[in-house]
mmCIF file of C-alpha atoms in Angstrom:
data_model
loop_
_atom_site.group_PDB
_atom_site.id
_atom_site.type_symbol
_atom_site.label_atom_id
_atom_site.label_comp_id
_atom_site.label_asym_id
_atom_site.label_seq_id
_atom_site.Cartn_x
_atom_site.Cartn_y
_atom_site.Cartn_z
ATOM 1 C CA MET A 13 -76.646 -96.331 -14.590
ATOM 2 C CA HIS A 14 -77.533 -98.335 -17.707
ATOM 3 C CA LEU A 15 -80.868 -98.492 -19.503
ATOM 4 C CA LEU A 16 -81.695 -101.555 -21.607
ATOM 5 C CA VAL A 17 -83.975 -100.736 -24.537
ATOM 6 C CA ARG A 18 -85.167 -102.568 -27.644
ATOM 7 C CA ASN A 19 -83.381 -101.828 -30.938
ATOM 8 C CA GLU A 20 -82.980 -103.199 -34.462
ATOM 9 C CA LEU A 21 -80.038 -105.476 -33.589
ATOM 10 C CA TYR A 22 -81.848 -107.118 -30.679
ATOM 11 C CA PRO A 23 -85.593 -107.038 -31.343
ATOM 12 C CA PHE A 24 -86.483 -108.954 -28.176
ATOM 13 C CA LYS A 25 -90.254 -109.193 -27.548
ATOM 14 C CA PHE A 26 -89.674 -108.610 -23.813
ATOM 15 C CA PHE A 27 -89.077 -104.920 -24.573
ATOM 16 C CA ASP A 28 -92.465 -104.246 -26.141
ATOM 17 C CA ASN A 29 -93.920 -103.199 -22.787
ATOM 18 C CA SER A 30 -90.965 -102.582 -20.505
ATOM 19 C CA SER A 31 -87.554 -101.024 -19.993
ATOM 20 C CA MET A 32 -85.009 -102.218 -17.462
ATOM 21 C CA LEU A 33 -82.699 -100.064 -15.397
ATOM 22 C CA ALA A 34 -79.846 -101.104 -13.094
ATOM 23 C CA PHE A 35 -77.875 -98.895 -10.749
ATOM 24 C CA GLY A 36 -75.360 -99.614 -8.047
ATOM 25 C CA SER A 37 -73.806 -98.181 -4.914
ATOM 26 C CA LEU A 38 -71.086 -99.324 -2.521
ATOM 27 C CA ASN A 39 -73.458 -101.840 -0.906
ATOM 28 C CA GLU A 40 -76.028 -102.919 -3.494
ATOM 29 C CA ILE A 41 -77.211 -103.164 -7.088
ATOM 30 C CA VAL A 42 -80.897 -102.564 -7.796
ATOM 31 C CA VAL A 43 -82.649 -103.661 -10.994
ATOM 32 C CA CYS A 44 -85.966 -101.934 -11.769
ATOM 33 C CA SER A 45 -88.572 -101.990 -14.493
ATOM 34 C CA MET A 46 -89.636 -98.575 -15.748
ATOM 35 C CA ARG A 47 -93.044 -99.573 -17.169
ATOM 36 C CA PRO A 48 -94.536 -100.113 -14.607
ATOM 37 C CA ILE A 49 -92.043 -98.606 -12.188
ATOM 38 C CA LYS A 50 -91.057 -101.247 -9.641
ATOM 39 C CA GLU A 51 -87.990 -102.823 -8.101
ATOM 40 C CA ILE A 52 -87.380 -106.307 -9.468
ATOM 41 C CA VAL A 53 -84.284 -107.450 -7.641
ATOM 42 C CA GLN A 54 -81.758 -106.140 -5.135
ATOM 43 C CA ILE A 55 -78.259 -107.663 -5.106
ATOM 44 C CA MET A 56 -76.231 -106.992 -1.965
ATOM 45 C CA ARG A 57 -72.436 -106.723 -2.010
ATOM 46 C CA PRO A 58 -71.007 -110.123 -1.069
ATOM 47 C CA SER A 59 -69.169 -110.132 2.259
ATOM 48 C CA PHE A 60 -65.907 -111.298 0.634
ATOM 49 C CA CYS A 61 -65.752 -108.208 -1.649
ATOM 50 C CA LYS A 62 -63.784 -105.199 -0.429
ATOM 51 C CA GLU A 63 -65.928 -102.747 1.515
ATOM 52 C CA LYS A 64 -65.214 -99.688 -0.696
ATOM 53 C CA SER A 65 -65.408 -101.512 -4.047
ATOM 54 C CA ILE A 66 -67.868 -100.076 -6.570
ATOM 55 C CA PRO A 67 -69.847 -102.420 -8.846
ATOM 56 C CA TYR A 68 -69.450 -102.191 -12.617
ATOM 57 C CA ILE A 69 -72.718 -102.930 -14.451
ATOM 58 C CA ASP A 70 -73.303 -103.553 -18.148
ATOM 59 C CA TRP A 71 -76.180 -104.898 -20.251
ATOM 60 C CA GLY A 72 -76.076 -107.065 -23.337
ATOM 61 C CA PHE A 73 -77.721 -109.995 -25.079
ATOM 62 C CA GLY A 74 -76.654 -113.607 -25.381
ATOM 63 C CA LEU A 75 -77.525 -117.263 -25.306
ATOM 64 C CA THR A 76 -77.800 -119.163 -22.028
ATOM 65 C CA PRO A 77 -77.815 -122.891 -21.260
ATOM 66 C CA SER A 78 -81.612 -122.818 -20.902
ATOM 67 C CA GLN A 79 -82.252 -120.338 -23.761
ATOM 68 C CA ARG A 80 -80.156 -121.591 -26.705
ATOM 69 C CA GLU A 81 -82.685 -120.847 -29.447
ATOM 70 C CA ARG A 82 -82.886 -117.063 -28.884
ATOM 71 C CA THR A 83 -80.915 -114.251 -27.323
ATOM 72 C CA VAL A 84 -82.023 -112.953 -23.938
ATOM 73 C CA PRO A 85 -81.159 -109.741 -22.046
ATOM 74 C CA ILE A 86 -78.128 -110.291 -19.808
ATOM 75 C CA MET A 87 -76.788 -108.032 -17.066
ATOM 76 C CA ALA A 88 -73.130 -108.487 -16.180
ATOM 77 C CA PHE A 89 -71.707 -107.024 -13.022
ATOM 78 C CA ALA A 90 -68.271 -107.035 -11.493
ATOM 79 C CA TRP A 91 -67.659 -106.286 -7.837
ATOM 80 C CA ASP A 92 -64.064 -106.449 -6.606
ATOM 81 C CA ARG A 93 -62.961 -109.865 -8.007
ATOM 82 C CA LEU A 94 -66.487 -111.239 -8.485
ATOM 83 C CA ILE A 95 -67.980 -111.330 -12.002
ATOM 84 C CA GLN A 96 -71.560 -112.559 -12.410
ATOM 85 C CA LEU A 97 -74.100 -112.766 -15.235
ATOM 86 C CA VAL A 98 -77.836 -112.400 -14.636
ATOM 87 C CA TYR A 99 -80.403 -113.020 -17.363
ATOM 88 C CA ILE A 100 -83.955 -111.796 -17.488
ATOM 89 C CA LEU A 101 -86.685 -114.233 -18.580
ATOM 90 C CA SER A 102 -89.585 -111.977 -17.621
ATOM 91 C CA LEU A 103 -90.293 -109.086 -15.291
ATOM 92 C CA ILE A 104 -90.799 -111.424 -12.366
ATOM 93 C CA HIS A 105 -88.178 -114.109 -13.044
ATOM 94 C CA ILE A 106 -84.454 -113.356 -12.761
ATOM 95 C CA SER A 107 -81.883 -116.143 -13.004
#
């Protein structure tokens, strides 16, 4: 379980009113906001990943093709041989 919070190195305005939390199990990853508490997205284990594989989740910040002028929160997850990056534009838009 990883909690993404605002700090001095990454003073992203998105964190003024929210905190993000991601947790995973054998079958899914769930991303939630903590203020207000609600589920934002649920990512199911792809069928080509091994059944007993456990997802690895980590948060960071970076530039994306559509957000080159500022850093945005990025969640990286690895499941079996799959590695995927997800970036958060707002509480209701996940890319």
